[in-house]
Each structure stands twice: as C-alpha cells, then as structure tokens.
Amino acid sequence: MSDLQPPRGTRDILPEDHRRHRHVTDTAFAIAGLYGYGEISTPIFEATDVFSRTLGETSDVVTKEMYTFDDRKGRSITLRPEGTAGVARAFISGLRSAPLPVKLYYQGPMFRYERPQKGRQRQFHQFGIELLGVDDPLGDVESITLGAHILGDLGVMDRVTLQLNTLGDTESREAYRATLVEYLQDFREQLSEDSQARLENNPLRIFDSKHKGDQAAVADAPLLSDALNESSQDFFGRVRDGLKTAGISFEINPRLVRGLDYYCHTAFEFATDQLGAQGAVLAGGRYDGLIKQMGGPETPGTGWAAGVERLSMMIAEPPLSPRPITVIPVGDETKDQALSIAQQLRHAGLAIDLGFSGNLKKRLNRANKAGAIAAIIIGEDELAKGVATVRDLETSEEAEVGLSSLQEHLARYR
RNA sequence: GUGGCUGUAGCUCAGUUGGUUAGAGCGCCGGGUUGUGAUCCCGGAGGCCGUGGGUUCAAAUCCCAUCAGCCACCCCA
C-alpha cells in the first residue's frame, strides 16, 4: 500500500482534477493569445547553473529547494524550480535575433523540495508569461493587466488583492541596502537566526519575515521607497498611473520583497487569504539584468507566474463539456448496429458514450451518472422500423427518430 | 530543515478498561421475468487496522522507529 503512494509532495491528477486544471490553463492560454503572446516549452530539467547562477546563490530556492542530481555522464542536472530562468536561456540560445519584444507564455510542472502543505507541493504546475525587450513601465502594466484579466475570467478577482512594490534600480537598492544594514546593527541580537544571515547576503528579505523579533526590528526602519533615486521613483509612478488607467486597483506593500535575486523595480503579487499560509496565486515583477547576466544581450524583461493548483482550488466547478449522448443497445442482436451508429455520430463531432453492459435500467442509470444529456435506445423493435428512440435525460421526453435523420435531430445537443 | 495534529474498506467514520471470525453509511458490482434513469428491496466484492519492530498468554487499541497527509514556521506559485 505504501509503495503505491506517489512520492511525497506529488499527486496523481485524476480526470476530475484535470477538468479544473484544464479550465485554468485553457483560460490563461486564450487570454494570453489576446495579448499577442506565443507559447514556449522549455525542458523540465536544465544544467544546474541555469538556476543557481540566476536565482541567487543565497536564495532559499537554490540553497535548499532544488532537485539536483548528476546524470550518467556526471553533469549536474536540476529539475526546474521556476520558469523564468529556462525561458531566458531559451531566448538567448534560440530567439536572440527575433524582433523585440518577444512575448511568451508557458505552462508545466515545476519542482521544489519543500515540506508539503495546503497549496504547496513538491511537483506543482505554473502558468507564466515573459515580456522581453520592453524597458518601458508600460510593459509592467501590460503584464499585470494580463494577469488580472485571467484572474477576472476565472472568477477569483473578488478574493485576491494586488500587492505592489518597487525594488528600485541597482543604484537605489545598493544605497538603501547599506543604510538598512547599518540601521539593523543595533537590533542584531533580536533578529532570528535566518535574518542574521540575511544581514550579510539579502537584508531586504528581513521585511518579509513573520518572526516577531524581525518584525519589531524592522518596524521603524528606513524604507526603500524613501531611498529611491529620481528615475526609480519616476518608473514606479508610471507603473501606478498605468494601472489606474487600466482600472486595476492595488495596494502599495512596502514589505513585498521577491525571494529571487534577479528582480528589480516592479514587484507584485496577487494574494488571497483562502489558501492557508500560501498567499500568492500569481506573482512576478521586472528582471532587467537577468538575460545579460546569463551571457545574452542586455535585454529587459518583466513577467509573472501563477500556481495552477492554487487557482484550481479557488475556481468554481467548471462546466462539464461536452455532455455526452449515450447509445444503448437493447439485446445482443443490436450491438453491431449500435456500435456503427455510435461511430457515425462521433465522426460527425458528437460526444458519444456506448453503454457496455447491464440491462436497460442499469445503462440509463450509468448514462445519468456520466452526465449524459440524452440516450439513444436501439432495440430490435426500433431496428425493425428503421428508427431509434431518443430519450432526453433532462425532460424524460422520448421521440422515435429515423436513423437517417438521427444526426440532424441530435444537433440540438451540441 | 523545525514544531504540533493525524493515519481502520474507494470515501466519511465507529471500534468500549488491550480479548477470539474488525463494523456502519455512502460509493462500486450483481439481482428484483436482457425494454426505461435519482427512490425501494435483496445479494456481493473490497481491510494483514499506513509500514517495521517491541511489550503481552493476547495489540487496530500500549511503546519506539519509519513513511505519508494536514497545520504552522521557513519560503513561495
């Protein structure tokens, strides 16, 4: 029994789950298409340094969450923990001469070695977009607008809030970092162990901590927003204005800090309180230095990723579509006819279930449970007359329909 | 990685102070004269009580370990 369980933090996505899963990704695909984005798939695993060099050597993802192993030739391989680094790599190796901007979306499994809990698994799925080659704040606005559009169509907008912050450009951030570290020296003793280490390598992240001592230390600390240089302030101002123009409401959250090193300027997160401790359903920001850092041409980028499982948990039950029509033969002599009628109708584009066994009562019962909208009953009586009995399973109305006009009659159920 | 809670049939759970062949509801399968769907009646399959050790004459029940789930921290989608 225990051998039959999937590995920790993974799960089988059964047909019922997939209906929700697919509804999320189908919606996202359709809307990304409306914004002119094209689909890209990158490998599920990459050379380890694709992630370790870009996400930040000290980030949690790199230090303790990656699935890394050596392949048979001793190359270090890592199952992708997120999508952006792989897409950036693909851009450099295969799309560098493409006309800018390059607008991409992707969907697929990601892997992070973490302790599972609600809304958090070791293998999970993300849908994400990347907009490459746009340094204008309008790019951030488009990216966020696209995300909001998808959340809106999924019907979850009323249960999320858009949290927005800026990390400023490199100059602003470096300057601020120095003042923050200096300020926090006096509080060193009360900081958590993790945050004491962050003092050295990523002091901004202390803002994110839920540790009481950390929060107290940071409560009256100088804010990054006060340390922004003029161009960073201007950039952020134009993002906010753009969002207002697009009619998207947001809250400024000065404590919102991205965990991955490659972010600059815009950082945002659509957050909910409905998924336990996991707040983010769609989050991202700007990453202007990433592609150059990986060895490509200097190319600005902005984008986000959304958790497919998290969104699946939030959406309403998606419609069962298409509802099938069940073909039910009565008596052994009619099976061949039933089969060929079923095939004919399937080729005409109708969703057809064939009742396999049991008496008529059982088969109608099964058709009902399968969500069928109608049943086509084919018995010897019918065949003798060259008709089939079509029973509407909603209204219970029955009609005898000539076999030749069956297809026409069923058109109402498409 | 840390801490807390949990683990009996596909699902939700019961199982007395440790005592012999471990139960219910739902679901599933079959039947109620191979022709009519949610109901009703009858029958059936399905559990080495998460796994491995230990204590005991005797363990689903007590102890230890381990695995998995849930919750929180950490962090994130």
PDB file of N, CA and C in Angstrom, chain A residues 5-61:
ATOM      1  N   GLN A   5       1.703   4.648  -2.997  1.00  0.00           N
ATOM      2  CA  GLN A   5       1.503   6.090  -2.883  1.00  0.00           C
ATOM      3  C   GLN A   5       2.506   6.805  -3.774  1.00  0.00           C
ATOM      4  N   PRO A   6       2.094   7.919  -4.383  1.00  0.00           N
ATOM      5  CA  PRO A   6       3.074   8.690  -5.136  1.00  0.00           C
ATOM      6  C   PRO A   6       4.091   9.293  -4.173  1.00  0.00           C
ATOM      7  N   PRO A   7       5.280   9.650  -4.669  1.00  0.00           N
ATOM      8  CA  PRO A   7       6.289  10.217  -3.773  1.00  0.00           C
ATOM      9  C   PRO A   7       5.770  11.449  -3.035  1.00  0.00           C
ATOM     10  N   ARG A   8       6.370  11.691  -1.909  1.00  0.00           N
ATOM     11  CA  ARG A   8       5.946  12.807  -1.075  1.00  0.00           C
ATOM     12  C   ARG A   8       5.842  14.115  -1.867  1.00  0.00           C
ATOM     13  N   GLY A   9       4.720  14.783  -1.641  1.00  0.00           N
ATOM     14  CA  GLY A   9       4.562  16.089  -2.273  1.00  0.00           C
ATOM     15  C   GLY A   9       4.149  16.035  -3.731  1.00  0.00           C
ATOM     16  N   THR A  10       3.886  14.830  -4.245  1.00  0.00           N
ATOM     17  CA  THR A  10       3.377  14.716  -5.615  1.00  0.00           C
ATOM     18  C   THR A  10       1.998  14.084  -5.548  1.00  0.00           C
ATOM     19  N   ARG A  11       1.228  14.261  -6.591  1.00  0.00           N
ATOM     20  CA  ARG A  11      -0.063  13.579  -6.607  1.00  0.00           C
ATOM     21  C   ARG A  11      -0.496  13.297  -8.029  1.00  0.00           C
ATOM     22  N   ASP A  12      -1.357  12.289  -8.149  1.00  0.00           N
ATOM     23  CA  ASP A  12      -1.942  11.981  -9.449  1.00  0.00           C
ATOM     24  C   ASP A  12      -3.031  13.006  -9.717  1.00  0.00           C
ATOM     25  N   ILE A  13      -3.076  13.479 -10.926  1.00  0.00           N
ATOM     26  CA  ILE A  13      -4.148  14.400 -11.294  1.00  0.00           C
ATOM     27  C   ILE A  13      -5.188  13.592 -12.044  1.00  0.00           C
ATOM     28  N   LEU A  14      -6.254  13.240 -11.344  1.00  0.00           N
ATOM     29  CA  LEU A  14      -7.283  12.375 -11.915  1.00  0.00           C
ATOM     30  C   LEU A  14      -8.216  13.202 -12.804  1.00  0.00           C
ATOM     31  N   PRO A  15      -9.018  12.512 -13.637  1.00  0.00           N
ATOM     32  CA  PRO A  15      -9.875  13.249 -14.583  1.00  0.00           C
ATOM     33  C   PRO A  15     -10.673  14.382 -13.945  1.00  0.00           C
ATOM     34  N   GLU A  16     -11.231  14.137 -12.771  1.00  0.00           N
ATOM     35  CA  GLU A  16     -11.992  15.195 -12.088  1.00  0.00           C
ATOM     36  C   GLU A  16     -11.111  16.418 -11.803  1.00  0.00           C
ATOM     37  N   ASP A  17      -9.877  16.169 -11.340  1.00  0.00           N
ATOM     38  CA  ASP A  17      -8.960  17.272 -11.039  1.00  0.00           C
ATOM     39  C   ASP A  17      -8.549  17.987 -12.320  1.00  0.00           C
ATOM     40  N   HIS A  18      -8.372  17.191 -13.361  1.00  0.00           N
ATOM     41  CA  HIS A  18      -7.915  17.775 -14.621  1.00  0.00           C
ATOM     42  C   HIS A  18      -8.932  18.726 -15.230  1.00  0.00           C
ATOM     43  N   ARG A  19     -10.188  18.491 -14.988  1.00  0.00           N
ATOM     44  CA  ARG A  19     -11.194  19.411 -15.519  1.00  0.00           C
ATOM     45  C   ARG A  19     -10.925  20.810 -14.990  1.00  0.00           C
ATOM     46  N   ARG A  20     -10.604  20.902 -13.704  1.00  0.00           N
ATOM     47  CA  ARG A  20     -10.328  22.212 -13.108  1.00  0.00           C
ATOM     48  C   ARG A  20      -9.004  22.754 -13.623  1.00  0.00           C
ATOM     49  N   HIS A  21      -8.011  21.880 -13.586  1.00  0.00           N
ATOM     50  CA  HIS A  21      -6.673  22.217 -14.051  1.00  0.00           C
ATOM     51  C   HIS A  21      -6.724  22.791 -15.473  1.00  0.00           C
ATOM     52  N   ARG A  22      -7.434  22.064 -16.330  1.00  0.00           N
ATOM     53  CA  ARG A  22      -7.518  22.471 -17.718  1.00  0.00           C
ATOM     54  C   ARG A  22      -8.291  23.768 -17.883  1.00  0.00           C
ATOM     55  N   HIS A  23      -9.309  23.929 -17.080  1.00  0.00           N
ATOM     56  CA  HIS A  23     -10.078  25.167 -17.174  1.00  0.00           C
ATOM     57  C   HIS A  23      -9.172  26.366 -16.885  1.00  0.00           C
ATOM     58  N   VAL A  24      -8.299  26.215 -15.918  1.00  0.00           N
ATOM     59  CA  VAL A  24      -7.368  27.295 -15.573  1.00  0.00           C
ATOM     60  C   VAL A  24      -6.412  27.568 -16.729  1.00  0.00           C
ATOM     61  N   THR A  25      -5.774  26.521 -17.242  1.00  0.00           N
ATOM     62  CA  THR A  25      -4.775  26.756 -18.289  1.00  0.00           C
ATOM     63  C   THR A  25      -5.428  27.155 -19.610  1.00  0.00           C
ATOM     64  N   ASP A  26      -6.579  26.567 -19.935  1.00  0.00           N
ATOM     65  CA  ASP A  26      -7.256  26.969 -21.177  1.00  0.00           C
ATOM     66  C   ASP A  26      -7.613  28.444 -21.147  1.00  0.00           C
ATOM     67  N   THR A  27      -8.119  28.890 -20.006  1.00  0.00           N
ATOM     68  CA  THR A  27      -8.468  30.301 -19.865  1.00  0.00           C
ATOM     69  C   THR A  27      -7.224  31.167 -20.022  1.00  0.00           C
ATOM     70  N   ALA A  28      -6.152  30.779 -19.373  1.00  0.00           N
ATOM     71  CA  ALA A  28      -4.917  31.554 -19.435  1.00  0.00           C
ATOM     72  C   ALA A  28      -4.360  31.583 -20.859  1.00  0.00           C
ATOM     73  N   PHE A  29      -4.378  30.428 -21.537  1.00  0.00           N
ATOM     74  CA  PHE A  29      -3.883  30.376 -22.917  1.00  0.00           C
ATOM     75  C   PHE A  29      -4.673  31.332 -23.804  1.00  0.00           C
ATOM     76  N   ALA A  30      -5.994  31.272 -23.667  1.00  0.00           N
ATOM     77  CA  ALA A  30      -6.851  32.065 -24.546  1.00  0.00           C
ATOM     78  C   ALA A  30      -6.581  33.548 -24.360  1.00  0.00           C
ATOM     79  N   ILE A  31      -6.429  33.968 -23.106  1.00  0.00           N
ATOM     80  CA  ILE A  31      -6.263  35.392 -22.858  1.00  0.00           C
ATOM     81  C   ILE A  31      -4.862  35.853 -23.234  1.00  0.00           C
ATOM     82  N   ALA A  32      -3.862  35.028 -22.952  1.00  0.00           N
ATOM     83  CA  ALA A  32      -2.501  35.381 -23.374  1.00  0.00           C
ATOM     84  C   ALA A  32      -2.465  35.560 -24.891  1.00  0.00           C
ATOM     85  N   GLY A  33      -3.257  34.740 -25.592  1.00  0.00           N
ATOM     86  CA  GLY A  33      -3.345  34.885 -27.045  1.00  0.00           C
ATOM     87  C   GLY A  33      -3.905  36.234 -27.442  1.00  0.00           C
ATOM     88  N   LEU A  34      -4.873  36.713 -26.684  1.00  0.00           N
ATOM     89  CA  LEU A  34      -5.477  38.020 -26.988  1.00  0.00           C
ATOM     90  C   LEU A  34      -4.467  39.158 -26.857  1.00  0.00           C
ATOM     91  N   TYR A  35      -3.442  38.929 -26.047  1.00  0.00           N
ATOM     92  CA  TYR A  35      -2.429  39.967 -25.849  1.00  0.00           C
ATOM     93  C   TYR A  35      -1.228  39.761 -26.775  1.00  0.00           C
ATOM     94  N   GLY A  36      -1.337  38.773 -27.657  1.00  0.00           N
ATOM     95  CA  GLY A  36      -0.279  38.560 -28.640  1.00  0.00           C
ATOM     96  C   GLY A  36       0.900  37.730 -28.152  1.00  0.00           C
ATOM     97  N   TYR A  37       0.675  36.916 -27.153  1.00  0.00           N
ATOM     98  CA  TYR A  37       1.757  36.077 -26.644  1.00  0.00           C
ATOM     99  C   TYR A  37       1.731  34.711 -27.325  1.00  0.00           C
ATOM    100  N   GLY A  38       2.908  34.118 -27.488  1.00  0.00           N
ATOM    101  CA  GLY A  38       3.010  32.798 -28.113  1.00  0.00           C
ATOM    102  C   GLY A  38       3.560  31.791 -27.117  1.00  0.00           C
ATOM    103  N   GLU A  39       3.211  30.528 -27.325  1.00  0.00           N
ATOM    104  CA  GLU A  39       3.591  29.515 -26.348  1.00  0.00           C
ATOM    105  C   GLU A  39       5.029  29.037 -26.534  1.00  0.00           C
ATOM    106  N   ILE A  40       5.700  28.827 -25.422  1.00  0.00           N
ATOM    107  CA  ILE A  40       7.024  28.220 -25.442  1.00  0.00           C
ATOM    108  C   ILE A  40       7.052  27.098 -24.407  1.00  0.00           C
ATOM    109  N   SER A  41       7.746  26.024 -24.743  1.00  0.00           N
ATOM    110  CA  SER A  41       8.010  24.984 -23.746  1.00  0.00           C
ATOM    111  C   SER A  41       9.513  24.812 -23.662  1.00  0.00           C
ATOM    112  N   THR A  42      10.016  24.841 -22.474  1.00  0.00           N
ATOM    113  CA  THR A  42      11.448  24.579 -22.287  1.00  0.00           C
ATOM    114  C   THR A  42      11.565  23.263 -21.534  1.00  0.00           C
ATOM    115  N   PRO A  43      12.751  22.663 -21.529  1.00  0.00           N
ATOM    116  CA  PRO A  43      12.891  21.366 -20.860  1.00  0.00           C
ATOM    117  C   PRO A  43      12.535  21.452 -19.381  1.00  0.00           C
ATOM    118  N   ILE A  44      12.112  20.314 -18.857  1.00  0.00           N
ATOM    119  CA  ILE A  44      11.758  20.237 -17.444  1.00  0.00           C
ATOM    120  C   ILE A  44      13.018  20.216 -16.593  1.00  0.00           C
ATOM    121  N   PHE A  45      14.147  19.828 -17.183  1.00  0.00           N
ATOM    122  CA  PHE A  45      15.406  19.936 -16.440  1.00  0.00           C
ATOM    123  C   PHE A  45      16.430  20.715 -17.255  1.00  0.00           C
ATOM    124  N   GLU A  46      17.335  21.335 -16.549  1.00  0.00           N
ATOM    125  CA  GLU A  46      18.363  22.170 -17.158  1.00  0.00           C
ATOM    126  C   GLU A  46      19.674  21.890 -16.427  1.00  0.00           C
ATOM    127  N   ALA A  47      20.758  22.349 -17.035  1.00  0.00           N
ATOM    128  CA  ALA A  47      22.032  22.333 -16.312  1.00  0.00           C
ATOM    129  C   ALA A  47      21.855  23.138 -15.033  1.00  0.00           C
ATOM    130  N   THR A  48      22.387  22.649 -13.950  1.00  0.00           N
ATOM    131  CA  THR A  48      22.130  23.257 -12.643  1.00  0.00           C
ATOM    132  C   THR A  48      22.447  24.742 -12.602  1.00  0.00           C
ATOM    133  N   ASP A  49      23.515  25.150 -13.285  1.00  0.00           N
ATOM    134  CA  ASP A  49      23.896  26.562 -13.142  1.00  0.00           C
ATOM    135  C   ASP A  49      22.915  27.516 -13.818  1.00  0.00           C
ATOM    136  N   VAL A  50      22.039  27.002 -14.694  1.00  0.00           N
ATOM    137  CA  VAL A  50      20.997  27.869 -15.248  1.00  0.00           C
ATOM    138  C   VAL A  50      20.177  28.478 -14.109  1.00  0.00           C
ATOM    139  N   PHE A  51      19.957  27.680 -13.076  1.00  0.00           N
ATOM    140  CA  PHE A  51      19.188  28.189 -11.943  1.00  0.00           C
ATOM    141  C   PHE A  51      20.082  28.788 -10.861  1.00  0.00           C
ATOM    142  N   SER A  52      21.167  28.105 -10.539  1.00  0.00           N
ATOM    143  CA  SER A  52      21.956  28.559  -9.392  1.00  0.00           C
ATOM    144  C   SER A  52      22.576  29.926  -9.660  1.00  0.00           C
ATOM    145  N   ARG A  53      22.956  30.191 -10.901  1.00  0.00           N
ATOM    146  CA  ARG A  53      23.569  31.475 -11.176  1.00  0.00           C
ATOM    147  C   ARG A  53      22.552  32.606 -11.253  1.00  0.00           C
ATOM    148  N   THR A  54      21.331  32.289 -11.663  1.00  0.00           N
ATOM    149  CA  THR A  54      20.369  33.369 -11.883  1.00  0.00           C
ATOM    150  C   THR A  54      19.479  33.646 -10.682  1.00  0.00           C
ATOM    151  N   LEU A  55      19.118  32.626  -9.938  1.00  0.00           N
ATOM    152  CA  LEU A  55      18.175  32.855  -8.842  1.00  0.00           C
ATOM    153  C   LEU A  55      18.864  33.472  -7.634  1.00  0.00           C
ATOM    154  N   GLY A  56      20.188  33.379  -7.596  1.00  0.00           N
ATOM    155  CA  GLY A  56      20.906  33.913  -6.451  1.00  0.00           C
ATOM    156  C   GLY A  56      21.465  32.792  -5.604  1.00  0.00           C
ATOM    157  N   GLU A  57      22.757  32.782  -5.425  1.00  0.00           N
ATOM    158  CA  GLU A  57      23.408  31.691  -4.698  1.00  0.00           C
ATOM    159  C   GLU A  57      22.876  31.546  -3.279  1.00  0.00           C
ATOM    160  N   THR A  58      22.371  32.633  -2.728  1.00  0.00           N
ATOM    161  CA  THR A  58      21.923  32.576  -1.336  1.00  0.00           C
ATOM    162  C   THR A  58      20.413  32.431  -1.201  1.00  0.00           C
ATOM    163  N   SER A  59      19.714  32.401  -2.335  1.00  0.00           N
ATOM    164  CA  SER A  59      18.254  32.308  -2.229  1.00  0.00           C
ATOM    165  C   SER A  59      17.859  30.946  -1.659  1.00  0.00           C
ATOM    166  N   ASP A  60      16.692  30.906  -1.038  1.00  0.00           N
ATOM    167  CA  ASP A  60      16.228  29.650  -0.452  1.00  0.00           C
ATOM    168  C   ASP A  60      16.055  28.577  -1.507  1.00  0.00           C
ATOM    169  N   VAL A  61      15.551  29.000  -2.660  1.00  0.00           N
ATOM    170  CA  VAL A  61      15.298  28.019  -3.709  1.00  0.00           C
ATOM    171  C   VAL A  61      16.588  27.296  -4.057  1.00  0.00           C
TER     172      VAL A  61
END
